[in-house]
Amino acid sequence: EKRMVSSEAFADSIEAWLAEQSGRDVDDQAIDQVRALGASAKWEPRGGAREGRLRLASRSRSKPTADVVATHPEPDDATEDVVETMRLDLDSSTILEFDAAGRGGPGAWTSLEVKASTATETLQGLRDLVAPSLDLEDLLDLLLALPWVHRTSLFPDIRAALLEDLLVDQCDNHDDDDDDDDD
C-alpha cells in the first residue's frame, strides 16, 4: 500500500486509539495529553509513502516540539512472502525498530523471524516530552497505532515482540534499581 498519509490521518488514528481504550483505566490527564497530541500532530512526508517526520507539541519549555522520524529501511531478507521493516527515532536516538519476515500466513507460518527492539530510555524521553501521564506500554501501543506502520499479517507478531522487549527492559531496570537499594 503506497498511499500517502497526512496529518489528519495521524490525528484520526490517535482518536481511534483513544476510543479503543474505553473501559480501560487510562488516567483522564493522560487522555487529555493524548488528545493534545492529535491536535498538534503535523506530518511531513519524506521519501516513501509512510516515511517522514511527525512533529508533536512538547510540554517542555526548553524543547517546543518532539520530532519523531519514521523510516522503512531495506529488509534484511527479501526472499520471504511478507517482509516489514521500520525504525522510529527521536533526536537521532532510536525509539523502536523491527525487521520481520515470514512465509505462509498467520497461524500457518512455515518460517517467521521477528527482530524487534524498543529503546526504553528514548521512549521514556518521548513520553516526558509529550504525554508524561501515559504509561510506556500505552505510548508504545499508540505509536504502533499510527499510520506509519503497515498492517501486514506480521503486525501482531511485531507488536508482541516490541512490547515484550519493552517489558523485559523495564524488569531489568527494576532489578537494577533493587540491586542499588541493597548497597
CSV table of N, CA, C and O in Angstrom, one decimal, residues 34-153:
chain,number,residue,atom,x,y,z
A,34,VAL,N,-3.0,12.9,25.3
A,34,VAL,CA,-3.0,12.2,24.0
A,34,VAL,C,-3.9,13.0,23.0
A,34,VAL,O,-3.6,13.1,21.8
A,35,ARG,N,-5.0,13.5,23.5
A,35,ARG,CA,-5.9,14.4,22.6
A,35,ARG,C,-5.1,15.6,22.1
A,35,ARG,O,-5.2,16.0,20.9
A,36,ALA,N,-4.3,16.2,23.0
A,36,ALA,CA,-3.5,17.3,22.6
A,36,ALA,C,-2.5,16.9,21.5
A,36,ALA,O,-2.1,17.7,20.6
A,37,LEU,N,-2.0,15.7,21.6
A,37,LEU,CA,-1.0,15.2,20.6
A,37,LEU,C,-1.7,15.1,19.2
A,37,LEU,O,-1.2,15.5,18.2
A,38,GLY,N,-3.0,14.6,19.2
A,38,GLY,CA,-3.7,14.5,18.0
A,38,GLY,C,-3.9,15.9,17.4
A,38,GLY,O,-3.8,16.1,16.1
A,39,ALA,N,-4.2,16.9,18.2
A,39,ALA,CA,-4.4,18.3,17.7
A,39,ALA,C,-3.2,18.9,17.2
A,39,ALA,O,-3.2,19.7,16.3
A,40,SER,N,-2.0,18.5,17.8
A,40,SER,CA,-0.7,19.1,17.4
A,40,SER,C,0.0,18.4,16.3
A,40,SER,O,1.0,18.9,15.7
A,41,ALA,N,-0.4,17.2,16.0
A,41,ALA,CA,0.3,16.3,15.0
A,41,ALA,C,0.5,17.0,13.7
A,41,ALA,O,-0.5,17.3,13.0
A,42,LYS,N,1.7,17.1,13.2
A,42,LYS,CA,2.0,17.7,11.9
A,42,LYS,C,2.9,16.7,11.2
A,42,LYS,O,4.1,16.5,11.6
A,43,TRP,N,2.4,16.1,10.1
A,43,TRP,CA,3.2,15.0,9.4
A,43,TRP,C,3.9,15.7,8.2
A,43,TRP,O,3.2,16.4,7.4
A,44,GLU,N,5.2,15.5,8.1
A,44,GLU,CA,6.0,16.0,7.0
A,44,GLU,C,6.5,14.8,6.3
A,44,GLU,O,7.5,14.2,6.7
A,45,PRO,N,5.9,14.3,5.1
A,45,PRO,CA,6.4,13.1,4.4
A,45,PRO,C,7.8,13.4,3.8
A,45,PRO,O,8.1,14.5,3.4
A,46,ARG,N,8.5,12.3,3.8
A,46,ARG,CA,9.9,12.2,3.2
A,46,ARG,C,10.0,10.9,2.5
A,46,ARG,O,9.7,9.9,3.2
A,47,GLY,N,10.6,10.8,1.4
A,47,GLY,CA,10.9,9.5,0.8
A,47,GLY,C,9.6,8.7,0.5
A,47,GLY,O,8.8,9.1,-0.3
A,48,GLY,N,9.5,7.6,1.1
A,48,GLY,CA,8.4,6.7,0.9
A,48,GLY,C,7.1,7.2,1.4
A,48,GLY,O,7.0,8.2,2.1
A,49,ALA,N,6.0,6.4,1.1
A,49,ALA,CA,4.6,6.8,1.5
A,49,ALA,C,4.4,6.9,3.0
A,49,ALA,O,3.7,7.8,3.4
A,50,ARG,N,5.1,6.2,3.7
A,50,ARG,CA,5.0,6.2,5.2
A,50,ARG,C,6.2,6.6,5.9
A,50,ARG,O,6.4,6.3,7.1
A,51,GLU,N,7.1,7.3,5.2
A,51,GLU,CA,8.3,7.8,5.8
A,51,GLU,C,8.2,9.3,6.0
A,51,GLU,O,7.7,10.0,5.1
A,52,GLY,N,8.8,9.8,7.1
A,52,GLY,CA,8.7,11.2,7.3
A,52,GLY,C,8.9,11.6,8.7
A,52,GLY,O,9.4,10.8,9.5
A,53,ARG,N,8.6,12.8,9.0
A,53,ARG,CA,8.7,13.3,10.4
A,53,ARG,C,7.4,13.8,11.0
A,53,ARG,O,6.6,14.5,10.3
A,54,LEU,N,7.1,13.3,12.2
A,54,LEU,CA,5.9,13.7,12.9
A,54,LEU,C,6.3,14.7,13.9
A,54,LEU,O,7.0,14.4,14.8
A,55,ARG,N,5.8,15.9,13.8
A,55,ARG,CA,6.1,17.0,14.8
A,55,ARG,C,4.9,17.0,15.8
A,55,ARG,O,3.8,17.1,15.4
A,56,LEU,N,5.3,16.9,17.1
A,56,LEU,CA,4.3,16.9,18.1
A,56,LEU,C,4.6,18.0,19.1
A,56,LEU,O,5.8,18.2,19.4
A,57,ALA,N,3.6,18.7,19.6
A,57,ALA,CA,3.8,19.7,20.6
A,57,ALA,C,4.4,19.1,21.8
A,57,ALA,O,3.9,18.1,22.3
A,58,SER,N,5.4,19.7,22.4
A,58,SER,CA,6.1,19.3,23.6
A,58,SER,C,5.5,20.0,24.8
A,58,SER,O,5.1,21.2,24.7
A,59,ARG,N,5.5,19.4,25.9
A,59,ARG,CA,5.1,20.0,27.2
A,59,ARG,C,6.3,20.7,27.8
A,59,ARG,O,6.2,21.3,28.9
A,60,SER,N,7.5,20.6,27.2
A,60,SER,CA,8.7,21.2,27.7
A,60,SER,C,8.9,22.6,27.2
A,60,SER,O,8.8,22.9,26.0
A,61,ARG,N,9.3,23.5,28.1
A,61,ARG,CA,9.5,24.9,27.7
A,61,ARG,C,10.8,25.0,26.9
A,61,ARG,O,11.0,25.8,26.0
A,62,SER,N,11.8,24.2,27.2
A,62,SER,CA,13.1,24.2,26.5
A,62,SER,C,13.1,23.5,25.1
A,62,SER,O,14.0,23.8,24.3
A,63,LYS,N,12.1,22.7,24.9
A,63,LYS,CA,12.0,22.0,23.6
A,63,LYS,C,10.6,22.0,23.1
A,63,LYS,O,9.7,21.2,23.5
A,64,PRO,N,10.2,23.0,22.3
A,64,PRO,CA,8.8,23.2,21.9
A,64,PRO,C,8.2,22.1,21.1
A,64,PRO,O,6.9,21.9,21.1
A,65,THR,N,9.0,21.3,20.4
A,65,THR,CA,8.4,20.2,19.6
A,65,THR,C,9.2,18.9,19.8
A,65,THR,O,10.4,19.0,20.1
A,66,ALA,N,8.5,17.8,19.7
A,66,ALA,CA,9.2,16.5,19.7
A,66,ALA,C,9.0,16.0,18.2
A,66,ALA,O,7.9,15.8,17.8
A,67,ASP,N,10.1,15.7,17.6
A,67,ASP,CA,10.1,15.3,16.2
A,67,ASP,C,10.4,13.8,16.2
A,67,ASP,O,11.5,13.4,16.5
A,68,VAL,N,9.5,13.0,15.7
A,68,VAL,CA,9.7,11.5,15.6
A,68,VAL,C,9.8,11.2,14.1
A,68,VAL,O,8.9,11.6,13.3
A,69,VAL,N,10.9,10.6,13.7
A,69,VAL,CA,11.2,10.3,12.3
A,69,VAL,C,11.0,8.8,12.1
A,69,VAL,O,11.5,8.0,12.8
A,70,ALA,N,10.2,8.6,11.0
A,70,ALA,CA,9.9,7.2,10.7
A,70,ALA,C,10.6,6.8,9.4
A,70,ALA,O,10.5,7.6,8.4
A,71,THR,N,11.3,5.7,9.3
A,71,THR,CA,11.9,5.2,8.1
A,71,THR,C,11.6,3.7,8.0
A,71,THR,O,11.3,3.1,9.0
A,72,HIS,N,11.7,3.3,6.8
A,72,HIS,CA,11.4,1.9,6.5
A,72,HIS,C,12.6,1.4,5.7
A,72,HIS,O,12.6,1.4,4.5
A,73,PRO,N,13.7,1.0,6.4
A,73,PRO,CA,14.9,0.5,5.7
A,73,PRO,C,14.7,-0.7,4.8
A,73,PRO,O,13.7,-1.4,5.0
A,74,GLU,N,15.6,-0.9,3.9
A,74,GLU,CA,15.5,-2.1,3.1
A,74,GLU,C,15.5,-3.4,4.0
A,74,GLU,O,16.4,-3.4,4.9
A,75,PRO,N,14.7,-4.3,3.8
A,75,PRO,CA,14.7,-5.5,4.6
A,75,PRO,C,15.9,-6.4,4.5
A,75,PRO,O,16.6,-6.4,3.4
A,76,ASP,N,16.3,-7.0,5.6
A,76,ASP,CA,17.4,-8.0,5.6
A,76,ASP,C,17.2,-9.2,4.7
A,76,ASP,O,18.1,-9.6,4.0
A,77,ASP,N,15.9,-9.6,4.6
A,77,ASP,CA,15.6,-10.9,3.9
A,77,ASP,C,14.4,-10.6,3.0
A,77,ASP,O,13.3,-10.7,3.5
A,78,ALA,N,14.6,-10.3,1.8
A,78,ALA,CA,13.5,-10.1,0.8
A,78,ALA,C,13.1,-11.3,0.1
A,78,ALA,O,12.3,-11.2,-0.8
A,79,THR,N,13.5,-12.5,0.6
A,79,THR,CA,13.1,-13.7,-0.1
A,79,THR,C,11.8,-14.3,0.5
A,79,THR,O,11.2,-15.2,0.0
A,80,GLU,N,11.3,-13.7,1.6
A,80,GLU,CA,10.1,-14.2,2.3
A,80,GLU,C,8.9,-13.6,1.6
A,80,GLU,O,9.0,-12.6,0.9
A,81,ASP,N,7.7,-14.2,1.9
A,81,ASP,CA,6.4,-13.7,1.3
A,81,ASP,C,6.1,-12.4,1.9
A,81,ASP,O,5.6,-11.5,1.1
A,82,VAL,N,6.2,-12.2,3.2
A,82,VAL,CA,5.9,-10.9,3.8
A,82,VAL,C,7.1,-10.4,4.6
A,82,VAL,O,7.7,-11.1,5.3
A,83,VAL,N,7.4,-9.2,4.3
A,83,VAL,CA,8.6,-8.5,4.9
A,83,VAL,C,8.2,-7.2,5.4
A,83,VAL,O,7.5,-6.4,4.6
A,84,GLU,N,8.6,-6.8,6.6
A,84,GLU,CA,8.3,-5.5,7.1
A,84,GLU,C,9.4,-5.0,7.9
A,84,GLU,O,10.0,-5.7,8.8
A,85,THR,N,9.8,-3.7,7.7
A,85,THR,CA,10.9,-3.1,8.5
A,85,THR,C,10.4,-1.7,8.8
A,85,THR,O,9.7,-1.1,8.1
A,86,MET,N,10.9,-1.2,10.0
A,86,MET,CA,10.6,0.1,10.4
A,86,MET,C,11.5,0.6,11.5
A,86,MET,O,12.0,-0.3,12.3
A,87,ARG,N,11.8,1.9,11.5
A,87,ARG,CA,12.6,2.5,12.6
A,87,ARG,C,12.0,3.8,12.9
A,87,ARG,O,11.7,4.6,12.0
A,88,LEU,N,11.8,4.1,14.2
A,88,LEU,CA,11.4,5.4,14.7
A,88,LEU,C,12.5,6.0,15.5
A,88,LEU,O,13.1,5.3,16.4
A,89,ASP,N,12.8,7.2,15.3
A,89,ASP,CA,13.8,7.9,16.0
A,89,ASP,C,13.3,9.2,16.6
A,89,ASP,O,12.4,9.9,16.1
A,90,LEU,N,13.9,9.6,17.7
A,90,LEU,CA,13.7,10.9,18.4
A,90,LEU,C,15.0,11.5,18.6
A,90,LEU,O,15.9,11.0,19.3
A,91,ASP,N,15.3,12.7,17.9
A,91,ASP,CA,16.6,13.3,18.0
A,91,ASP,C,17.7,12.4,17.7
A,91,ASP,O,18.7,12.3,18.5
A,92,SER,N,17.6,11.6,16.7
A,92,SER,CA,18.7,10.7,16.2
A,92,SER,C,18.9,9.5,17.2
A,92,SER,O,19.9,8.8,17.1
A,93,SER,N,18.0,9.3,18.1
A,93,SER,CA,18.1,8.2,19.0
A,93,SER,C,16.9,7.3,18.7
A,93,SER,O,15.8,7.7,18.6
A,94,THR,N,17.2,6.0,18.6
A,94,THR,CA,16.2,5.0,18.2
A,94,THR,C,15.2,4.9,19.3
A,94,THR,O,15.5,4.7,20.5
A,95,ILE,N,13.9,5.0,19.0
A,95,ILE,CA,12.8,4.6,19.9
A,95,ILE,C,12.5,3.2,19.8
A,95,ILE,O,12.4,2.4,20.7
A,96,LEU,N,12.3,2.7,18.5
A,96,LEU,CA,12.0,1.3,18.3
A,96,LEU,C,12.4,1.0,16.8
A,96,LEU,O,12.5,1.9,16.0
A,97,GLU,N,12.7,-0.3,16.6
A,97,GLU,CA,13.0,-0.7,15.3
A,97,GLU,C,12.6,-2.2,15.2
A,97,GLU,O,12.6,-2.9,16.2
A,98,PHE,N,12.2,-2.6,14.0
A,98,PHE,CA,11.9,-4.0,13.8
A,98,PHE,C,12.2,-4.4,12.3
A,98,PHE,O,12.2,-3.6,11.4
A,99,ASP,N,12.5,-5.7,12.2
A,99,ASP,CA,12.8,-6.3,10.9
A,99,ASP,C,12.1,-7.7,11.0
A,99,ASP,O,12.5,-8.5,11.8
A,100,ALA,N,11.0,-7.9,10.2
A,100,ALA,CA,10.3,-9.1,10.3
A,100,ALA,C,10.1,-9.7,8.9
A,100,ALA,O,9.9,-9.0,7.9
A,101,ALA,N,10.1,-11.0,8.9
A,101,ALA,CA,9.9,-11.7,7.6
A,101,ALA,C,9.2,-13.0,7.9
A,101,ALA,O,9.5,-13.7,8.9
A,102,GLY,N,8.3,-13.4,7.0
A,102,GLY,CA,7.6,-14.6,7.2
A,102,GLY,C,7.2,-15.2,5.8
A,102,GLY,O,7.0,-14.5,4.8
A,103,ARG,N,7.0,-16.5,5.8
A,103,ARG,CA,6.5,-17.3,4.7
A,103,ARG,C,5.3,-18.0,5.2
A,103,ARG,O,5.3,-18.6,6.2
A,104,GLY,N,4.2,-18.0,4.4
A,104,GLY,CA,3.0,-18.6,4.8
A,104,GLY,C,2.0,-17.6,5.2
A,104,GLY,O,1.8,-16.6,4.6
A,105,GLY,N,1.4,-17.7,6.4
A,105,GLY,CA,0.4,-16.8,6.9
A,105,GLY,C,0.2,-17.0,8.4
A,105,GLY,O,0.6,-18.0,9.0
A,106,PRO,N,-0.6,-16.1,9.0
A,106,PRO,CA,-0.9,-16.2,10.4
A,106,PRO,C,-1.5,-17.6,10.8
A,106,PRO,O,-2.4,-18.0,10.1
A,107,GLY,N,-0.9,-18.2,11.8
A,107,GLY,CA,-1.4,-19.5,12.2
A,107,GLY,C,-0.8,-20.6,11.4
A,107,GLY,O,-0.9,-21.8,11.8
A,108,ALA,N,-0.2,-20.3,10.2
A,108,ALA,CA,0.3,-21.3,9.4
A,108,ALA,C,1.7,-20.9,8.8
A,108,ALA,O,2.0,-21.2,7.7
A,109,TRP,N,2.4,-20.1,9.6
A,109,TRP,CA,3.8,-19.7,9.1
A,109,TRP,C,4.6,-20.9,8.9
A,109,TRP,O,4.8,-21.7,9.8
A,110,THR,N,5.3,-21.0,7.8
A,110,THR,CA,6.3,-22.0,7.6
A,110,THR,C,7.7,-21.5,8.0
A,110,THR,O,8.5,-22.3,8.4
A,111,SER,N,7.8,-20.2,8.0
A,111,SER,CA,9.0,-19.6,8.6
A,111,SER,C,8.6,-18.2,9.1
A,111,SER,O,7.8,-17.5,8.4
A,112,LEU,N,9.1,-17.8,10.2
A,112,LEU,CA,8.8,-16.5,10.8
A,112,LEU,C,10.0,-16.0,11.6
A,112,LEU,O,10.4,-16.8,12.5
A,113,GLU,N,10.5,-14.9,11.3
A,113,GLU,CA,11.5,-14.3,12.1
A,113,GLU,C,11.2,-12.8,12.4
A,113,GLU,O,10.9,-12.1,11.4
A,114,VAL,N,11.2,-12.4,13.6
A,114,VAL,CA,10.9,-11.0,14.0
A,114,VAL,C,12.0,-10.6,14.9
A,114,VAL,O,12.3,-11.2,16.0
A,115,LYS,N,12.8,-9.6,14.4
A,115,LYS,CA,13.8,-8.9,15.3
A,115,LYS,C,13.2,-7.6,15.6
A,115,LYS,O,12.9,-6.8,14.8
A,116,ALA,N,13.1,-7.4,16.9
A,116,ALA,CA,12.5,-6.1,17.4
A,116,ALA,C,13.2,-5.6,18.6
A,116,ALA,O,13.7,-6.3,19.4
A,117,SER,N,13.3,-4.3,18.7
A,117,SER,CA,14.0,-3.6,19.8
A,117,SER,C,13.3,-2.3,20.1
A,117,SER,O,12.9,-1.5,19.3
A,118,THR,N,13.1,-2.2,21.4
A,118,THR,CA,12.5,-0.9,22.0
A,118,THR,C,13.5,-0.3,22.9
A,118,THR,O,14.0,-0.9,23.8
A,119,ALA,N,13.8,1.0,22.6
A,119,ALA,CA,14.8,1.7,23.5
A,119,ALA,C,14.0,2.4,24.6
A,119,ALA,O,13.4,3.5,24.4
A,120,THR,N,14.0,1.8,25.7
A,120,THR,CA,13.2,2.2,26.8
A,120,THR,C,13.5,3.7,27.2
A,120,THR,O,12.6,4.5,27.5
A,121,GLU,N,14.8,4.0,27.3
A,121,GLU,CA,15.1,5.4,27.7
A,121,GLU,C,14.7,6.4,26.7
A,121,GLU,O,14.2,7.5,27.1
A,122,THR,N,14.8,6.1,25.4
A,122,THR,CA,14.3,7.1,24.4
A,122,THR,C,12.8,7.2,24.4
A,122,THR,O,12.2,8.3,24.3
A,123,LEU,N,12.1,6.0,24.6
A,123,LEU,CA,10.6,6.1,24.7
A,123,LEU,C,10.2,6.9,25.9
A,123,LEU,O,9.3,7.7,25.9
A,124,GLN,N,10.9,6.7,27.0
A,124,GLN,CA,10.7,7.5,28.3
A,124,GLN,C,10.9,9.0,28.0
A,124,GLN,O,10.1,9.8,28.4
A,125,GLY,N,11.9,9.3,27.2
A,125,GLY,CA,12.2,10.7,26.9
A,125,GLY,C,11.1,11.3,26.1
A,125,GLY,O,10.6,12.4,26.3
A,126,LEU,N,10.5,10.5,25.1
A,126,LEU,CA,9.4,11.0,24.3
A,126,LEU,C,8.2,11.2,25.2
A,126,LEU,O,7.5,12.2,25.1
A,127,ARG,N,7.9,10.2,26.1
A,127,ARG,CA,6.8,10.3,27.0
A,127,ARG,C,6.9,11.6,27.8
A,127,ARG,O,5.9,12.3,28.0
A,128,ASP,N,8.1,11.8,28.4
A,128,ASP,CA,8.3,13.0,29.2
A,128,ASP,C,8.0,14.3,28.5
A,128,ASP,O,7.5,15.3,29.0
A,129,LEU,N,8.3,14.3,27.2
A,129,LEU,CA,8.1,15.5,26.3
A,129,LEU,C,6.6,15.7,26.0
A,129,LEU,O,6.1,16.8,25.9
A,130,VAL,N,5.9,14.6,25.6
A,130,VAL,CA,4.6,14.8,25.0
A,130,VAL,C,3.4,14.3,25.8
A,130,VAL,O,2.3,14.8,25.7
A,131,ALA,N,3.6,13.3,26.7
A,131,ALA,CA,2.4,12.8,27.4
A,131,ALA,C,2.9,12.1,28.7
A,131,ALA,O,2.9,10.9,28.9
A,132,PRO,N,3.4,12.9,29.7
A,132,PRO,CA,4.0,12.3,30.9
A,132,PRO,C,3.1,11.5,31.7
A,132,PRO,O,3.6,10.7,32.5
A,133,SER,N,1.8,11.6,31.6
A,133,SER,CA,0.9,10.8,32.4
A,133,SER,C,0.6,9.4,31.7
A,133,SER,O,-0.1,8.6,32.3
A,134,LEU,N,1.1,9.2,30.5
A,134,LEU,CA,0.8,8.0,29.8
A,134,LEU,C,1.8,6.9,30.2
A,134,LEU,O,3.0,7.2,30.3
A,135,ASP,N,1.3,5.7,30.4
A,135,ASP,CA,2.3,4.6,30.7
A,135,ASP,C,3.1,4.3,29.4
A,135,ASP,O,2.7,4.5,28.3
A,136,LEU,N,4.3,3.8,29.6
A,136,LEU,CA,5.2,3.5,28.5
A,136,LEU,C,4.6,2.5,27.5
A,136,LEU,O,4.7,2.6,26.3
A,137,GLU,N,3.9,1.4,28.1
A,137,GLU,CA,3.3,0.4,27.3
A,137,GLU,C,2.2,1.1,26.4
A,137,GLU,O,2.0,0.7,25.2
A,138,ASP,N,1.4,2.0,27.0
A,138,ASP,CA,0.4,2.7,26.2
A,138,ASP,C,1.0,3.5,25.1
A,138,ASP,O,0.5,3.6,24.0
A,139,LEU,N,2.1,4.2,25.4
A,139,LEU,CA,2.8,5.1,24.4
A,139,LEU,C,3.3,4.2,23.3
A,139,LEU,O,3.1,4.6,22.1
A,140,LEU,N,3.9,3.1,23.6
A,140,LEU,CA,4.3,2.2,22.5
A,140,LEU,C,3.1,1.7,21.7
A,140,LEU,O,3.2,1.7,20.5
A,141,ASP,N,2.0,1.3,22.3
A,141,ASP,CA,0.8,0.9,21.6
A,141,ASP,C,0.3,2.0,20.7
A,141,ASP,O,-0.1,1.8,19.6
A,142,LEU,N,0.3,3.2,21.3
A,142,LEU,CA,-0.2,4.4,20.5
A,142,LEU,C,0.7,4.6,19.2
A,142,LEU,O,0.2,4.8,18.1
A,143,LEU,N,2.1,4.5,19.4
A,143,LEU,CA,3.0,4.7,18.3
A,143,LEU,C,2.7,3.7,17.2
A,143,LEU,O,2.8,3.9,16.0
A,144,LEU,N,2.4,2.4,17.6
A,144,LEU,CA,2.1,1.4,16.7
A,144,LEU,C,0.7,1.5,16.1
A,144,LEU,O,0.4,0.8,15.1
A,145,ALA,N,-0.1,2.3,16.6
A,145,ALA,CA,-1.5,2.5,16.0
A,145,ALA,C,-1.5,3.6,15.0
A,145,ALA,O,-2.5,3.8,14.3
A,146,LEU,N,-0.4,4.3,14.8
A,146,LEU,CA,-0.3,5.4,13.9
A,146,LEU,C,-0.1,4.9,12.4
A,146,LEU,O,0.4,3.8,12.2
A,147,PRO,N,-0.5,5.7,11.4
A,147,PRO,CA,-0.5,5.2,10.1
A,147,PRO,C,0.9,5.0,9.4
A,147,PRO,O,0.9,4.6,8.3
A,148,TRP,N,2.0,5.2,10.1
A,148,TRP,CA,3.3,4.9,9.5
A,148,TRP,C,3.6,3.5,9.6
A,148,TRP,O,4.6,3.0,9.0
A,149,VAL,N,2.8,2.7,10.3
A,149,VAL,CA,3.1,1.2,10.5
A,149,VAL,C,2.2,0.5,9.4
A,149,VAL,O,1.0,0.8,9.4
A,150,HIS,N,2.8,-0.4,8.6
A,150,HIS,CA,2.0,-1.2,7.7
A,150,HIS,C,1.3,-2.3,8.5
A,150,HIS,O,1.8,-2.9,9.4
A,151,ARG,N,0.0,-2.5,8.2
A,151,ARG,CA,-0.8,-3.5,8.9
A,151,ARG,C,-0.7,-4.8,8.1
A,151,ARG,O,-1.7,-5.3,7.6
A,152,THR,N,0.5,-5.4,8.0
A,152,THR,CA,0.6,-6.7,7.3
A,152,THR,C,0.2,-7.8,8.3
A,152,THR,O,0.0,-7.6,9.4
A,153,SER,N,0.3,-9.0,7.7
A,153,SER,CA,-0.1,-10.2,8.6
A,153,SER,C,1.0,-10.4,9.6
A,153,SER,O,0.8,-11.1,10.6
